[in-house]
mmCIF file of C-alpha atoms in Angstrom:
data_model
loop_
_atom_site.group_PDB
_atom_site.id
_atom_site.type_symbol
_atom_site.label_atom_id
_atom_site.label_comp_id
_atom_site.label_asym_id
_atom_site.label_seq_id
_atom_site.Cartn_x
_atom_site.Cartn_y
_atom_site.Cartn_z
ATOM 1 C CA UNK A 1 -12.167 -3.867 31.689
ATOM 2 C CA UNK A 2 -12.131 -2.762 28.069
ATOM 3 C CA UNK A 3 -10.603 0.530 26.962
ATOM 4 C CA UNK A 4 -12.489 2.100 24.057
ATOM 5 C CA UNK A 5 -10.617 4.790 22.181
ATOM 6 C CA UNK A 6 -12.122 7.672 20.304
ATOM 7 C CA UNK A 7 -12.234 7.326 16.527
ATOM 8 C CA UNK A 8 -9.045 8.634 14.983
ATOM 9 C CA UNK A 9 -7.027 8.458 11.809
ATOM 10 C CA UNK A 10 -3.266 8.100 11.590
ATOM 11 C CA UNK A 11 -1.787 10.589 9.170
ATOM 12 C CA UNK A 12 0.544 9.069 6.594
ATOM 13 C CA UNK A 13 3.309 11.596 7.270
ATOM 14 C CA UNK A 14 3.251 10.867 10.989
ATOM 15 C CA UNK A 15 3.313 7.128 10.286
ATOM 16 C CA UNK A 16 6.360 7.454 8.029
ATOM 17 C CA UNK A 17 8.198 9.741 10.468
ATOM 18 C CA UNK A 18 7.527 7.683 13.597
ATOM 19 C CA UNK A 19 8.206 4.429 11.780
ATOM 20 C CA UNK A 20 11.508 5.577 10.326
ATOM 21 C CA UNK A 21 12.693 7.019 13.657
ATOM 22 C CA UNK A 22 11.635 3.809 15.423
ATOM 23 C CA UNK A 23 13.637 1.797 12.891
ATOM 24 C CA UNK A 24 16.700 3.986 13.438
ATOM 25 C CA UNK A 25 16.427 3.449 17.205
ATOM 26 C CA UNK A 26 16.090 -0.304 16.791
ATOM 27 C CA UNK A 27 18.931 -0.587 14.295
ATOM 28 C CA UNK A 28 21.435 1.781 15.922
ATOM 29 C CA UNK A 29 24.197 -0.756 15.338
ATOM 30 C CA UNK A 30 24.185 0.093 11.601
ATOM 31 C CA UNK A 31 26.026 3.300 12.502
ATOM 32 C CA UNK A 32 28.799 1.200 14.061
ATOM 33 C CA UNK A 33 29.204 -0.749 10.823
ATOM 34 C CA UNK A 34 29.304 2.538 8.908
ATOM 35 C CA UNK A 35 32.021 3.920 11.216
ATOM 36 C CA UNK A 36 34.030 0.701 10.999
ATOM 37 C CA UNK A 37 33.970 0.589 7.201
ATOM 38 C CA UNK A 38 34.725 4.321 6.969
ATOM 39 C CA UNK A 39 37.705 3.930 9.282
ATOM 40 C CA UNK A 40 39.267 1.247 7.060
ATOM 41 C CA UNK A 41 40.970 4.204 5.380
ATOM 42 C CA UNK A 42 43.129 4.574 8.493
ATOM 43 C CA UNK A 43 43.371 0.916 9.498
ATOM 44 C CA UNK A 44 43.952 -1.167 6.407
ATOM 45 C CA UNK A 45 44.359 0.328 2.921
ATOM 46 C CA UNK A 46 44.582 4.114 2.726
ATOM 47 C CA UNK A 47 41.927 5.079 0.211
ATOM 48 C CA UNK A 48 39.019 7.470 0.358
ATOM 49 C CA UNK A 49 36.886 4.895 -1.448
ATOM 50 C CA UNK A 50 36.150 3.308 1.940
ATOM 51 C CA UNK A 51 34.378 6.478 3.058
ATOM 52 C CA UNK A 52 32.662 7.004 -0.276
ATOM 53 C CA UNK A 53 31.526 3.369 -0.477
ATOM 54 C CA UNK A 54 30.271 3.233 3.100
ATOM 55 C CA UNK A 55 28.383 6.513 2.654
ATOM 56 C CA UNK A 56 26.736 5.212 -0.511
ATOM 57 C CA UNK A 57 25.862 1.916 1.209
ATOM 58 C CA UNK A 58 24.370 3.699 4.240
ATOM 59 C CA UNK A 59 22.370 6.043 2.012
ATOM 60 C CA UNK A 60 20.990 3.140 -0.016
ATOM 61 C CA UNK A 61 20.133 1.214 3.163
ATOM 62 C CA UNK A 62 18.235 4.158 4.668
ATOM 63 C CA UNK A 63 16.551 4.877 1.351
ATOM 64 C CA UNK A 64 15.422 1.241 1.139
ATOM 65 C CA UNK A 65 13.657 1.471 4.516
ATOM 66 C CA UNK A 66 12.171 4.868 3.750
ATOM 67 C CA UNK A 67 10.707 3.415 0.553
ATOM 68 C CA UNK A 68 9.228 0.548 2.606
ATOM 69 C CA UNK A 69 7.374 2.979 4.884
ATOM 70 C CA UNK A 70 6.202 5.198 2.040
ATOM 71 C CA UNK A 71 5.203 2.131 0.029
ATOM 72 C CA UNK A 72 3.020 0.783 2.829
ATOM 73 C CA UNK A 73 0.994 3.991 2.747
ATOM 74 C CA UNK A 74 0.345 3.462 -0.988
ATOM 75 C CA UNK A 75 -0.520 -0.247 -1.309
ATOM 76 C CA UNK A 76 -4.012 -1.659 -0.892
ATOM 77 C CA UNK A 77 -3.010 -4.016 1.952
ATOM 78 C CA UNK A 78 -1.957 -1.076 4.116
ATOM 79 C CA UNK A 79 -4.954 1.178 3.487
ATOM 80 C CA UNK A 80 -6.861 -0.085 6.553
ATOM 81 C CA UNK A 81 -4.223 1.392 8.874
ATOM 82 C CA UNK A 82 -4.961 4.903 7.631
ATOM 83 C CA UNK A 83 -8.741 4.778 7.842
ATOM 84 C CA UNK A 84 -10.699 6.439 10.618
ATOM 85 C CA UNK A 85 -10.868 3.689 13.244
ATOM 86 C CA UNK A 86 -11.614 3.149 16.885
ATOM 87 C CA UNK A 87 -10.024 0.467 19.023
ATOM 88 C CA UNK A 88 -11.040 -1.654 21.981
ATOM 89 C CA UNK A 89 -8.084 -2.730 24.089
ATOM 90 C CA UNK A 90 -8.523 -5.564 26.576
ATOM 91 C CA UNK A 91 -6.244 -8.093 28.190
ATOM 92 C CA UNK A 92 -7.269 -10.662 25.538
ATOM 93 C CA UNK A 93 -6.835 -8.685 22.328
ATOM 94 C CA UNK A 94 -6.954 -5.375 20.534
ATOM 95 C CA UNK A 95 -10.068 -4.962 18.409
ATOM 96 C CA UNK A 96 -9.668 -2.637 15.429
ATOM 97 C CA UNK A 97 -13.169 -1.316 14.614
ATOM 98 C CA UNK A 98 -14.315 0.381 11.411
ATOM 99 C CA UNK A 99 -17.843 0.733 12.815
ATOM 100 C CA UNK A 100 -19.964 -1.007 15.475
ATOM 101 C CA UNK A 101 -20.479 -4.092 13.300
ATOM 102 C CA UNK A 102 -17.134 -4.452 11.505
ATOM 103 C CA UNK A 103 -13.831 -5.050 13.194
ATOM 104 C CA UNK A 104 -10.643 -7.073 13.157
ATOM 105 C CA UNK A 105 -9.038 -8.595 16.254
ATOM 106 C CA UNK A 106 -5.301 -8.372 16.830
ATOM 107 C CA UNK A 107 -3.989 -10.928 19.296
ATOM 108 C CA UNK A 108 -1.300 -9.845 21.745
ATOM 109 C CA UNK A 109 0.972 -12.548 20.304
ATOM 110 C CA UNK A 110 1.042 -10.638 16.998
ATOM 111 C CA UNK A 111 2.608 -7.611 18.688
ATOM 112 C CA UNK A 112 6.402 -7.845 18.742
ATOM 113 C CA UNK A 113 7.271 -4.752 20.791
ATOM 114 C CA UNK A 114 5.588 -1.803 22.423
ATOM 115 C CA UNK A 115 7.289 1.537 22.780
ATOM 116 C CA UNK A 116 5.822 4.150 25.104
ATOM 117 C CA UNK A 117 6.757 7.558 23.762
ATOM 118 C CA UNK A 118 6.093 10.986 25.207
ATOM 119 C CA UNK A 119 2.847 11.443 23.247
ATOM 120 C CA UNK A 120 1.737 7.959 22.207
ATOM 121 C CA UNK A 121 1.940 4.184 22.399
ATOM 122 C CA UNK A 122 3.617 2.516 19.432
ATOM 123 C CA UNK A 123 2.590 -1.139 18.996
ATOM 124 C CA UNK A 124 5.032 -2.785 16.605
ATOM 125 C CA UNK A 125 3.662 -5.682 14.528
ATOM 126 C CA UNK A 126 6.770 -6.080 12.352
ATOM 127 C CA UNK A 127 9.536 -3.834 11.031
ATOM 128 C CA UNK A 128 7.203 -1.773 8.858
ATOM 129 C CA UNK A 129 3.708 -2.263 10.306
ATOM 130 C CA UNK A 130 2.706 -0.767 13.620
ATOM 131 C CA UNK A 131 -0.215 0.921 15.326
ATOM 132 C CA UNK A 132 0.064 4.345 16.921
ATOM 133 C CA UNK A 133 -2.209 5.268 19.829
ATOM 134 C CA UNK A 134 -1.849 8.964 20.638
ATOM 135 C CA UNK A 135 -2.664 9.658 24.284
ATOM 136 C CA UNK A 136 -5.374 12.121 23.224
ATOM 137 C CA UNK A 137 -7.580 9.299 21.874
ATOM 138 C CA UNK A 138 -8.061 7.878 25.363
ATOM 139 C CA UNK A 139 -10.937 9.219 27.434
ATOM 140 C CA UNK A 140 -8.989 9.599 30.691
ATOM 141 C CA UNK A 141 -5.602 9.130 32.319
ATOM 142 C CA UNK A 142 -6.978 6.026 34.050
ATOM 143 C CA UNK A 143 -7.353 4.342 30.669
ATOM 144 C CA UNK A 144 -3.722 5.129 29.825
ATOM 145 C CA UNK A 145 -2.620 3.654 33.149
ATOM 146 C CA UNK A 146 -4.787 0.586 32.513
ATOM 147 C CA UNK A 147 -3.168 0.043 29.102
ATOM 148 C CA UNK A 148 0.256 0.391 30.739
ATOM 149 C CA UNK A 149 -0.723 -2.228 33.323
ATOM 150 C CA UNK A 150 -1.872 -4.597 30.554
ATOM 151 C CA UNK A 151 1.463 -4.087 28.828
ATOM 152 C CA UNK A 152 3.418 -4.866 31.972
ATOM 153 C CA UNK A 153 1.310 -8.011 32.592
ATOM 154 C CA UNK A 154 1.860 -9.164 29.017
ATOM 155 C CA UNK A 155 5.619 -8.709 29.413
ATOM 156 C CA UNK A 156 6.175 -5.730 27.152
ATOM 157 C CA UNK A 157 8.963 -3.697 28.675
ATOM 158 C CA UNK A 158 8.237 0.022 28.802
ATOM 159 C CA UNK A 159 11.119 1.553 26.869
#
């Protein structure tokens, strides 16, 4: 069976927001490093520079990743993600279609993780590139269940 989605376009703001929040969920351990460095004031050498330095470092780190997501929306290599596309999802591949004659296959091996959120599927290709499938682009609930079954067969944990 092949699931054909309706044509849709990912908005750049939604891409940046979901991508940045996904990155924060994946890299939660950064907050532990921030807390550890900030607490050096109490543990090792009493100086408020530990807190100031760790805050600056955390801000620069988060700003770096935010620039990566915003930058992907601006460069030519990322423009195809934000075009009006339809997709065909099967157990062999995901076919990204511009029209009936033009398309690009994405093998399941290229997908690193899949996150099922309350309103969409998020297929993660790397830290910055991913594909969002809102549930409203599917024609029925059966198609959503079929995609979930493909994901479980391919070994993508539903988290």
